[in-house]
């Protein structure tokens, strides 16, 4: 079985530096470690067994008056370095077993049938959209696409657990949240084809969706820059006293960016109601997680910044739903940040510009596609409740496919945005130099139409 | 005695009042003339921020040392006490972090004023300034506006070395989506700061550390809380007919001194205080050059791709036939700023450099190339 968490699964023993004479550590070193030095001068040798009791005491004067750590810190005469890895990896919260059955119904708060069904149908729609749009890119109809394959549960279940007032600050692999909130296949297609009905006015590459109406910040290509934005937006929500939070999504690769660290640190200091949701899918283009960090994943970084955190099975829709619901509750009522590490696998390529079989084995991809497919797992649970069957599946898939194909066909034929749209929104009001440039461009295109594409509508400029 | 009166006035919290009593010399003068009050650039900035924070609860301050420390250069003095820690945030040391947070807050509808201790440190945050702030309104097709102000000292100070002395005007002014302002006098500082805070677009506000302590006369109109200067309009500080000298920030003072020296030699220089680097007031500059037919651009920053380069291009494009002489660019030396005082003096423009350049355009002295 391919190991996703590629950091060594072995339990590392605590390694201690032998105290050298002259070292004035703490209150002086214990006698036994001193004698160890003389008996074996090797460095990095394991210390005596963990069962030796070091006396922990509190220096009340320092703790109460002068502690820079904000509280009582126990002092110890034993010199012990905290291991770089915990003895046991942080456990991963899971609700459904491999057969789609509830493992422990006591730890699952429940879900209404309506939401449960919408979750599945949206997951299928998202999966279908990815297939069709990917094919469209391969056919040369759109220039670029990013699939979410394998991460449908993270997308849809997290969206289902949130409310429309919660602000979404995405990376670029979270279109499912827009889908949940009401973005139509036509909306998605219009943006990918950058036609005149694109809400983004044809300004950005495909998949850079955004919707002010649906409280989903426009996707930017920069990695992890959205995390401090999420904290700022959460601060604004906090000042407004709203019953809402912000959710910032990012990947395992994004957790290496400086912005990630600043955002978590700051969110804790500001006590901002923000959920940091990491899609740890094991790969950042061709960089595996083992080359990205050496910690036990991303979840342990939460504690380093004073942020409450949890590791969740990202392919388990019910676990995601449950965890995000609780996180939202905590973030809003306690006004603090929460970190969720959703462990999953990026089944598709990084983007259409990537061929991931060049750097990872096909068997690994296929294993995740088969054995821990979020749609298959969740579907088993739905069927065990009697809420789903093969006919419904076939109908849903067929309808979704038809709807998406139609959306592409329609979007392809719609006109591109007018030339005038190139010059608006640079500033709040169009400055005079851009007004003049637009006029000049309109005149040039009108005069030399043979030099310009025919599908760029030129709007007549009113004389100033 | 004046000092005690000054402190008492400050505790009342009225910044306008504190101005009146902390300048005992002017207080004495008031009874003898209708001379304008004087105000330091520091007080001008402080009062402008204070008034805008008072008028709009969405405006808030962020930066290192802006709160408890009263501001690294005391620009934000008294504001933490007045508005509380919710609106005056002392940030951890992460320019990238707090700039990103400010941008996110602006996305959501607040109006942050983000302070960089100097703009040299804004380099750690430049991705957020350019890619998250400047371009967002455009990339989101108007759905996300970013009403944020980035402010702080820019350019050379005194004896602070290479990493604390660069002028970033050209870097920010080249990016569409940003507005870039550079005040000189206290009137500029008040009017442009208020305009920047009220503006719905992201504004980079380039101050100058050495100007903070300088006093300028301010009229009653400037002191009024509704005072505002338009963005994109330069000011003709001194009218003239023989040569146009453009400058911004501290160099405006140098240009004015140069103009004084030149007038004694029969050359009447027109000094333009740019005030706004982006948008650049090309109309005022070109109209002036069409009148004088000669141009000297002055800036403290590095010469290549500097503000002077853009002004030269604009004038050559729009007023070529009006030029009677080649344009002269005065800029800092093309080296990272050295520390030693003698070297530092040689690395930044001085008044004499401006005088000589103006004379060269008037053919009153030979060009540097001819003597090389």
PDB file of N, CA, C and O in Angstrom, chain A residues 167 199-201 203-204 210-212 217-218 222 225 228-229 231-233 235-237 239 259 262 266 270 422 424-428, chain B residues 86 89 91-92 94 96-98 100-101 104-105 107-108 110 127-128 132 137-144 177-179 200-201 278:
ATOM      1  N   UNK A 167     -17.037  33.113   4.584  1.00  0.00           N
ATOM      2  CA  UNK A 167     -16.236  33.499   3.433  1.00  0.00           C
ATOM      3  C   UNK A 167     -15.257  32.416   3.047  1.00  0.00           C
ATOM      4  O   UNK A 167     -14.592  31.837   3.902  1.00  0.00           O
ATOM      5  N   UNK A 199     -18.076  36.124 -15.303  1.00  0.00           N
ATOM      6  CA  UNK A 199     -18.088  37.127 -14.234  1.00  0.00           C
ATOM      7  C   UNK A 199     -16.740  37.813 -14.108  1.00  0.00           C
ATOM      8  O   UNK A 199     -16.650  38.912 -13.589  1.00  0.00           O
ATOM      9  N   UNK A 200     -15.717  37.129 -14.554  1.00  0.00           N
ATOM     10  CA  UNK A 200     -14.375  37.686 -14.448  1.00  0.00           C
ATOM     11  C   UNK A 200     -13.969  38.514 -15.653  1.00  0.00           C
ATOM     12  O   UNK A 200     -12.810  38.915 -15.749  1.00  0.00           O
ATOM     13  N   UNK A 201     -14.895  38.776 -16.555  1.00  0.00           N
ATOM     14  CA  UNK A 201     -14.655  39.598 -17.748  1.00  0.00           C
ATOM     15  C   UNK A 201     -13.444  39.148 -18.536  1.00  0.00           C
ATOM     16  O   UNK A 201     -12.730  39.956 -19.133  1.00  0.00           O
ATOM     17  N   UNK A 203     -10.611  38.118 -17.671  1.00  0.00           N
ATOM     18  CA  UNK A 203      -9.323  38.651 -17.209  1.00  0.00           C
ATOM     19  C   UNK A 203      -8.334  37.553 -16.824  1.00  0.00           C
ATOM     20  O   UNK A 203      -7.138  37.779 -16.778  1.00  0.00           O
ATOM     21  N   UNK A 204      -8.839  36.382 -16.482  1.00  0.00           N
ATOM     22  CA  UNK A 204      -7.946  35.389 -15.886  1.00  0.00           C
ATOM     23  C   UNK A 204      -7.969  34.056 -16.613  1.00  0.00           C
ATOM     24  O   UNK A 204      -8.891  33.732 -17.359  1.00  0.00           O
ATOM     25  N   UNK A 210     -14.521  33.195  -9.250  1.00  0.00           N
ATOM     26  CA  UNK A 210     -14.740  34.043  -8.079  1.00  0.00           C
ATOM     27  C   UNK A 210     -16.186  34.473  -8.097  1.00  0.00           C
ATOM     28  O   UNK A 210     -16.781  34.599  -9.166  1.00  0.00           O
ATOM     29  N   UNK A 211     -16.758  34.692  -6.938  1.00  0.00           N
ATOM     30  CA  UNK A 211     -18.140  35.153  -6.909  1.00  0.00           C
ATOM     31  C   UNK A 211     -18.398  35.921  -5.630  1.00  0.00           C
ATOM     32  O   UNK A 211     -18.409  35.349  -4.539  1.00  0.00           O
ATOM     33  N   UNK A 212     -18.599  37.229  -5.787  1.00  0.00           N
ATOM     34  CA  UNK A 212     -18.890  38.050  -4.621  1.00  0.00           C
ATOM     35  C   UNK A 212     -20.214  37.619  -4.012  1.00  0.00           C
ATOM     36  O   UNK A 212     -20.364  37.560  -2.787  1.00  0.00           O
ATOM     37  N   UNK A 217     -13.882  34.303  -2.635  1.00  0.00           N
ATOM     38  CA  UNK A 217     -12.893  35.227  -3.200  1.00  0.00           C
ATOM     39  C   UNK A 217     -12.326  34.669  -4.495  1.00  0.00           C
ATOM     40  O   UNK A 217     -12.080  33.475  -4.608  1.00  0.00           O
ATOM     41  N   UNK A 218     -12.068  35.546  -5.446  1.00  0.00           N
ATOM     42  CA  UNK A 218     -11.552  35.116  -6.734  1.00  0.00           C
ATOM     43  C   UNK A 218     -10.211  34.402  -6.566  1.00  0.00           C
ATOM     44  O   UNK A 218      -9.326  34.864  -5.861  1.00  0.00           O
ATOM     45  N   UNK A 222      -1.176  32.835  -6.973  1.00  0.00           N
ATOM     46  CA  UNK A 222      -0.093  32.813  -5.991  1.00  0.00           C
ATOM     47  C   UNK A 222      -0.402  31.793  -4.896  1.00  0.00           C
ATOM     48  O   UNK A 222      -1.525  31.689  -4.417  1.00  0.00           O
ATOM     49  N   UNK A 225      -0.814  32.817  -0.620  1.00  0.00           N
ATOM     50  CA  UNK A 225      -0.993  34.238  -0.306  1.00  0.00           C
ATOM     51  C   UNK A 225      -2.387  34.484   0.230  1.00  0.00           C
ATOM     52  O   UNK A 225      -2.631  35.466   0.918  1.00  0.00           O
ATOM     53  N   UNK A 228      -2.961  34.741   4.664  1.00  0.00           N
ATOM     54  CA  UNK A 228      -3.082  35.981   5.417  1.00  0.00           C
ATOM     55  C   UNK A 228      -4.344  36.764   5.031  1.00  0.00           C
ATOM     56  O   UNK A 228      -4.945  37.423   5.875  1.00  0.00           O
ATOM     57  N   UNK A 229      -4.757  36.667   3.770  1.00  0.00           N
ATOM     58  CA  UNK A 229      -6.001  37.342   3.386  1.00  0.00           C
ATOM     59  C   UNK A 229      -7.156  36.804   4.211  1.00  0.00           C
ATOM     60  O   UNK A 229      -8.026  37.542   4.665  1.00  0.00           O
ATOM     61  N   UNK A 231      -7.067  35.603   7.153  1.00  0.00           N
ATOM     62  CA  UNK A 231      -6.997  36.126   8.517  1.00  0.00           C
ATOM     63  C   UNK A 231      -7.503  37.563   8.561  1.00  0.00           C
ATOM     64  O   UNK A 231      -8.240  37.948   9.468  1.00  0.00           O
ATOM     65  N   UNK A 232      -7.124  38.342   7.555  1.00  0.00           N
ATOM     66  CA  UNK A 232      -7.591  39.732   7.510  1.00  0.00           C
ATOM     67  C   UNK A 232      -9.096  39.806   7.383  1.00  0.00           C
ATOM     68  O   UNK A 232      -9.766  40.586   8.063  1.00  0.00           O
ATOM     69  N   UNK A 233      -9.640  38.952   6.507  1.00  0.00           N
ATOM     70  CA  UNK A 233     -11.091  38.941   6.335  1.00  0.00           C
ATOM     71  C   UNK A 233     -11.760  38.483   7.630  1.00  0.00           C
ATOM     72  O   UNK A 233     -12.817  39.010   8.026  1.00  0.00           O
ATOM     73  N   UNK A 235     -10.618  38.939  10.587  1.00  0.00           N
ATOM     74  CA  UNK A 235     -10.540  40.056  11.528  1.00  0.00           C
ATOM     75  C   UNK A 235     -11.665  41.034  11.281  1.00  0.00           C
ATOM     76  O   UNK A 235     -12.285  41.564  12.208  1.00  0.00           O
ATOM     77  N   UNK A 236     -11.945  41.244   9.996  1.00  0.00           N
ATOM     78  CA  UNK A 236     -13.043  42.142   9.648  1.00  0.00           C
ATOM     79  C   UNK A 236     -14.373  41.580  10.142  1.00  0.00           C
ATOM     80  O   UNK A 236     -15.207  42.301  10.695  1.00  0.00           O
ATOM     81  N   UNK A 237     -14.579  40.263   9.983  1.00  0.00           N
ATOM     82  CA  UNK A 237     -15.799  39.615  10.485  1.00  0.00           C
ATOM     83  C   UNK A 237     -15.899  39.761  11.997  1.00  0.00           C
ATOM     84  O   UNK A 237     -16.973  39.979  12.556  1.00  0.00           O
ATOM     85  N   UNK A 239     -14.595  42.143  13.839  1.00  0.00           N
ATOM     86  CA  UNK A 239     -14.958  43.513  14.180  1.00  0.00           C
ATOM     87  C   UNK A 239     -16.448  43.740  13.960  1.00  0.00           C
ATOM     88  O   UNK A 239     -17.083  44.537  14.644  1.00  0.00           O
ATOM     89  N   UNK A 259       3.888  32.746   3.948  1.00  0.00           N
ATOM     90  CA  UNK A 259       2.554  33.271   4.252  1.00  0.00           C
ATOM     91  C   UNK A 259       1.772  32.336   5.173  1.00  0.00           C
ATOM     92  O   UNK A 259       0.969  32.782   5.987  1.00  0.00           O
ATOM     93  N   UNK A 262       3.045  32.997   8.776  1.00  0.00           N
ATOM     94  CA  UNK A 262       2.594  34.306   9.250  1.00  0.00           C
ATOM     95  C   UNK A 262       1.097  34.270   9.525  1.00  0.00           C
ATOM     96  O   UNK A 262       0.622  34.811  10.525  1.00  0.00           O
ATOM     97  N   UNK A 266      -0.379  34.792  13.250  1.00  0.00           N
ATOM     98  CA  UNK A 266      -1.148  36.004  13.399  1.00  0.00           C
ATOM     99  C   UNK A 266      -2.593  35.727  13.789  1.00  0.00           C
ATOM    100  O   UNK A 266      -3.181  36.445  14.583  1.00  0.00           O
ATOM    101  N   UNK A 270      -4.357  37.372  16.911  1.00  0.00           N
ATOM    102  CA  UNK A 270      -5.529  38.231  16.730  1.00  0.00           C
ATOM    103  C   UNK A 270      -6.821  37.569  17.205  1.00  0.00           C
ATOM    104  O   UNK A 270      -7.854  38.218  17.293  1.00  0.00           O
ATOM    105  N   UNK A 422     -11.163  45.594 -21.286  1.00  0.00           N
ATOM    106  CA  UNK A 422      -9.750  45.461 -20.940  1.00  0.00           C
ATOM    107  C   UNK A 422      -9.302  46.597 -20.038  1.00  0.00           C
ATOM    108  O   UNK A 422      -8.343  46.472 -19.295  1.00  0.00           O
ATOM    109  N   UNK A 424     -11.308  48.579 -17.854  1.00  0.00           N
ATOM    110  CA  UNK A 424     -12.036  48.925 -16.629  1.00  0.00           C
ATOM    111  C   UNK A 424     -11.449  48.148 -15.449  1.00  0.00           C
ATOM    112  O   UNK A 424     -10.726  47.178 -15.636  1.00  0.00           O
ATOM    113  N   UNK A 425     -11.761  48.595 -14.252  1.00  0.00           N
ATOM    114  CA  UNK A 425     -11.398  47.945 -12.989  1.00  0.00           C
ATOM    115  C   UNK A 425      -9.911  47.977 -12.649  1.00  0.00           C
ATOM    116  O   UNK A 425      -9.495  47.367 -11.669  1.00  0.00           O
ATOM    117  N   UNK A 426      -9.077  48.654 -13.461  1.00  0.00           N
ATOM    118  CA  UNK A 426      -7.688  48.808 -13.020  1.00  0.00           C
ATOM    119  C   UNK A 426      -7.724  49.650 -11.758  1.00  0.00           C
ATOM    120  O   UNK A 426      -7.067  49.367 -10.762  1.00  0.00           O
ATOM    121  N   UNK A 427      -8.519  50.699 -11.851  1.00  0.00           N
ATOM    122  CA  UNK A 427      -8.816  51.513 -10.670  1.00  0.00           C
ATOM    123  C   UNK A 427     -10.329  51.555 -10.510  1.00  0.00           C
ATOM    124  O   UNK A 427     -11.064  51.087 -11.371  1.00  0.00           O
ATOM    125  N   UNK A 428     -10.774  52.154  -9.431  1.00  0.00           N
ATOM    126  CA  UNK A 428     -12.202  52.278  -9.198  1.00  0.00           C
ATOM    127  C   UNK A 428     -12.855  53.060 -10.345  1.00  0.00           C
ATOM    128  O   UNK A 428     -13.894  52.678 -10.873  1.00  0.00           O
TER     129      UNK A 428
ATOM    130  N   UNK B  86      -8.200  47.523  19.070  1.00  0.00           N
ATOM    131  CA  UNK B  86      -8.920  46.944  17.927  1.00  0.00           C
ATOM    132  C   UNK B  86      -8.613  47.683  16.650  1.00  0.00           C
ATOM    133  O   UNK B  86      -8.677  47.123  15.562  1.00  0.00           O
ATOM    134  N   UNK B  89      -3.212  48.188  15.582  1.00  0.00           N
ATOM    135  CA  UNK B  89      -2.662  46.863  15.840  1.00  0.00           C
ATOM    136  C   UNK B  89      -1.148  46.860  15.786  1.00  0.00           C
ATOM    137  O   UNK B  89      -0.556  47.193  14.754  1.00  0.00           O
ATOM    138  N   UNK B  91       1.810  44.670  15.230  1.00  0.00           N
ATOM    139  CA  UNK B  91       1.893  43.371  14.579  1.00  0.00           C
ATOM    140  C   UNK B  91       3.175  42.627  14.934  1.00  0.00           C
ATOM    141  O   UNK B  91       4.179  43.235  15.285  1.00  0.00           O
ATOM    142  N   UNK B  92       3.151  41.286  14.815  1.00  0.00           N
ATOM    143  CA  UNK B  92       4.402  40.533  14.884  1.00  0.00           C
ATOM    144  C   UNK B  92       5.297  40.925  13.705  1.00  0.00           C
ATOM    145  O   UNK B  92       4.831  41.571  12.753  1.00  0.00           O
ATOM    146  N   UNK B  94       6.329  40.416  10.690  1.00  0.00           N
ATOM    147  CA  UNK B  94       6.178  39.697   9.436  1.00  0.00           C
ATOM    148  C   UNK B  94       5.491  40.613   8.442  1.00  0.00           C
ATOM    149  O   UNK B  94       4.263  40.723   8.425  1.00  0.00           O
ATOM    150  N   UNK B  96       5.255  40.288   5.298  1.00  0.00           N
ATOM    151  CA  UNK B  96       4.415  39.500   4.390  1.00  0.00           C
ATOM    152  C   UNK B  96       3.100  39.166   5.078  1.00  0.00           C
ATOM    153  O   UNK B  96       2.033  39.256   4.490  1.00  0.00           O
ATOM    154  N   UNK B  97       3.192  38.787   6.338  1.00  0.00           N
ATOM    155  CA  UNK B  97       1.999  38.437   7.091  1.00  0.00           C
ATOM    156  C   UNK B  97       1.039  39.591   7.263  1.00  0.00           C
ATOM    157  O   UNK B  97      -0.131  39.507   6.874  1.00  0.00           O
ATOM    158  N   UNK B  98       1.526  40.699   7.818  1.00  0.00           N
ATOM    159  CA  UNK B  98       0.548  41.741   8.119  1.00  0.00           C
ATOM    160  C   UNK B  98       0.069  42.475   6.877  1.00  0.00           C
ATOM    161  O   UNK B  98      -1.050  42.984   6.842  1.00  0.00           O
ATOM    162  N   UNK B 100      -0.467  40.911   4.002  1.00  0.00           N
ATOM    163  CA  UNK B 100      -1.496  40.002   3.497  1.00  0.00           C
ATOM    164  C   UNK B 100      -2.771  40.120   4.305  1.00  0.00           C
ATOM    165  O   UNK B 100      -3.873  40.113   3.752  1.00  0.00           O
ATOM    166  N   UNK B 101      -2.625  40.232   5.612  1.00  0.00           N
ATOM    167  CA  UNK B 101      -3.794  40.369   6.471  1.00  0.00           C
ATOM    168  C   UNK B 101      -4.506  41.683   6.181  1.00  0.00           C
ATOM    169  O   UNK B 101      -5.739  41.739   6.102  1.00  0.00           O
ATOM    170  N   UNK B 104      -6.425  41.251   3.026  1.00  0.00           N
ATOM    171  CA  UNK B 104      -7.619  40.440   3.267  1.00  0.00           C
ATOM    172  C   UNK B 104      -8.705  41.231   3.960  1.00  0.00           C
ATOM    173  O   UNK B 104      -9.889  41.107   3.640  1.00  0.00           O
ATOM    174  N   UNK B 105      -8.310  42.052   4.930  1.00  0.00           N
ATOM    175  CA  UNK B 105      -9.293  42.888   5.621  1.00  0.00           C
ATOM    176  C   UNK B 105      -9.913  43.878   4.642  1.00  0.00           C
ATOM    177  O   UNK B 105     -11.113  44.140   4.674  1.00  0.00           O
ATOM    178  N   UNK B 107     -10.221  43.396   1.400  1.00  0.00           N
ATOM    179  CA  UNK B 107     -11.111  42.620   0.539  1.00  0.00           C
ATOM    180  C   UNK B 107     -12.494  42.554   1.176  1.00  0.00           C
ATOM    181  O   UNK B 107     -13.523  42.582   0.510  1.00  0.00           O
ATOM    182  N   UNK B 108     -12.499  42.432   2.509  1.00  0.00           N
ATOM    183  CA  UNK B 108     -13.766  42.221   3.202  1.00  0.00           C
ATOM    184  C   UNK B 108     -14.435  43.519   3.599  1.00  0.00           C
ATOM    185  O   UNK B 108     -15.498  43.499   4.201  1.00  0.00           O
ATOM    186  N   UNK B 110     -12.884  46.488   5.226  1.00  0.00           N
ATOM    187  CA  UNK B 110     -12.266  47.449   6.134  1.00  0.00           C
ATOM    188  C   UNK B 110     -11.307  48.323   5.334  1.00  0.00           C
ATOM    189  O   UNK B 110     -11.038  48.067   4.170  1.00  0.00           O
ATOM    190  N   UNK B 127       4.885  40.896  -2.833  1.00  0.00           N
ATOM    191  CA  UNK B 127       3.921  40.042  -3.537  1.00  0.00           C
ATOM    192  C   UNK B 127       2.500  40.441  -3.173  1.00  0.00           C
ATOM    193  O   UNK B 127       1.619  40.514  -4.030  1.00  0.00           O
ATOM    194  N   UNK B 128       2.271  40.729  -1.891  1.00  0.00           N
ATOM    195  CA  UNK B 128       0.918  41.108  -1.493  1.00  0.00           C
ATOM    196  C   UNK B 128       0.539  42.482  -2.017  1.00  0.00           C
ATOM    197  O   UNK B 128      -0.614  42.735  -2.349  1.00  0.00           O
ATOM    198  N   UNK B 132      -1.607  40.881  -4.782  1.00  0.00           N
ATOM    199  CA  UNK B 132      -2.873  40.759  -4.057  1.00  0.00           C
ATOM    200  C   UNK B 132      -3.629  42.070  -3.973  1.00  0.00           C
ATOM    201  O   UNK B 132      -4.845  42.078  -3.983  1.00  0.00           O
ATOM    202  N   UNK B 137      -8.631  44.148  -8.070  1.00  0.00           N
ATOM    203  CA  UNK B 137      -9.865  44.710  -8.611  1.00  0.00           C
ATOM    204  C   UNK B 137     -10.012  44.300 -10.076  1.00  0.00           C
ATOM    205  O   UNK B 137     -11.098  43.950 -10.537  1.00  0.00           O
ATOM    206  N   UNK B 138      -8.891  44.327 -10.785  1.00  0.00           N
ATOM    207  CA  UNK B 138      -8.914  43.964 -12.197  1.00  0.00           C
ATOM    208  C   UNK B 138      -9.180  42.481 -12.375  1.00  0.00           C
ATOM    209  O   UNK B 138     -10.042  42.077 -13.137  1.00  0.00           O
ATOM    210  N   UNK B 139      -8.434  41.651 -11.653  1.00  0.00           N
ATOM    211  CA  UNK B 139      -8.549  40.202 -11.833  1.00  0.00           C
ATOM    212  C   UNK B 139      -9.919  39.689 -11.418  1.00  0.00           C
ATOM    213  O   UNK B 139     -10.406  38.708 -11.964  1.00  0.00           O
ATOM    214  N   UNK B 140     -10.541  40.355 -10.473  1.00  0.00           N
ATOM    215  CA  UNK B 140     -11.852  39.898 -10.026  1.00  0.00           C
ATOM    216  C   UNK B 140     -12.965  40.604 -10.789  1.00  0.00           C
ATOM    217  O   UNK B 140     -14.138  40.433 -10.469  1.00  0.00           O
ATOM    218  N   UNK B 141     -12.590  41.380 -11.792  1.00  0.00           N
ATOM    219  CA  UNK B 141     -13.577  42.128 -12.588  1.00  0.00           C
ATOM    220  C   UNK B 141     -14.435  43.016 -11.711  1.00  0.00           C
ATOM    221  O   UNK B 141     -15.658  43.039 -11.830  1.00  0.00           O
ATOM    222  N   UNK B 142     -13.796  43.720 -10.793  1.00  0.00           N
ATOM    223  CA  UNK B 142     -14.513  44.705  -9.987  1.00  0.00           C
ATOM    224  C   UNK B 142     -15.212  44.145  -8.764  1.00  0.00           C
ATOM    225  O   UNK B 142     -15.821  44.892  -8.005  1.00  0.00           O
ATOM    226  N   UNK B 143     -15.127  42.813  -8.536  1.00  0.00           N
ATOM    227  CA  UNK B 143     -15.834  42.254  -7.379  1.00  0.00           C
ATOM    228  C   UNK B 143     -15.077  42.473  -6.085  1.00  0.00           C
ATOM    229  O   UNK B 143     -15.656  42.505  -5.003  1.00  0.00           O
ATOM    230  N   UNK B 144     -13.754  42.597  -6.175  1.00  0.00           N
ATOM    231  CA  UNK B 144     -12.946  42.780  -4.966  1.00  0.00           C
ATOM    232  C   UNK B 144     -12.198  44.096  -5.082  1.00  0.00           C
ATOM    233  O   UNK B 144     -11.285  44.215  -5.883  1.00  0.00           O
ATOM    234  N   UNK B 177      -2.863  49.716 -11.258  1.00  0.00           N
ATOM    235  CA  UNK B 177      -3.692  49.264 -10.149  1.00  0.00           C
ATOM    236  C   UNK B 177      -3.289  49.934  -8.856  1.00  0.00           C
ATOM    237  O   UNK B 177      -4.081  50.005  -7.916  1.00  0.00           O
ATOM    238  N   UNK B 178      -2.039  50.432  -8.791  1.00  0.00           N
ATOM    239  CA  UNK B 178      -1.593  51.155  -7.597  1.00  0.00           C
ATOM    240  C   UNK B 178      -1.647  52.649  -7.867  1.00  0.00           C
ATOM    241  O   UNK B 178      -1.508  53.090  -8.999  1.00  0.00           O
ATOM    242  N   UNK B 179      -1.833  53.406  -6.807  1.00  0.00           N
ATOM    243  CA  UNK B 179      -1.596  54.846  -6.883  1.00  0.00           C
ATOM    244  C   UNK B 179      -0.390  55.105  -5.981  1.00  0.00           C
ATOM    245  O   UNK B 179      -0.267  54.483  -4.928  1.00  0.00           O
ATOM    246  N   UNK B 200     -10.731  54.497  -2.991  1.00  0.00           N
ATOM    247  CA  UNK B 200     -11.085  53.071  -2.997  1.00  0.00           C
ATOM    248  C   UNK B 200     -10.004  52.155  -3.573  1.00  0.00           C
ATOM    249  O   UNK B 200     -10.132  50.938  -3.516  1.00  0.00           O
ATOM    250  N   UNK B 201      -8.947  52.744  -4.138  1.00  0.00           N
ATOM    251  CA  UNK B 201      -7.883  51.922  -4.727  1.00  0.00           C
ATOM    252  C   UNK B 201      -6.701  51.817  -3.772  1.00  0.00           C
ATOM    253  O   UNK B 201      -6.533  52.649  -2.890  1.00  0.00           O
ATOM    254  N   UNK B 278       2.173  58.134  -9.418  1.00  0.00           N
ATOM    255  CA  UNK B 278       1.240  57.440 -10.301  1.00  0.00           C
ATOM    256  C   UNK B 278      -0.148  57.755  -9.798  1.00  0.00           C
ATOM    257  O   UNK B 278      -0.421  57.420  -8.658  1.00  0.00           O
TER     258      UNK B 278
END
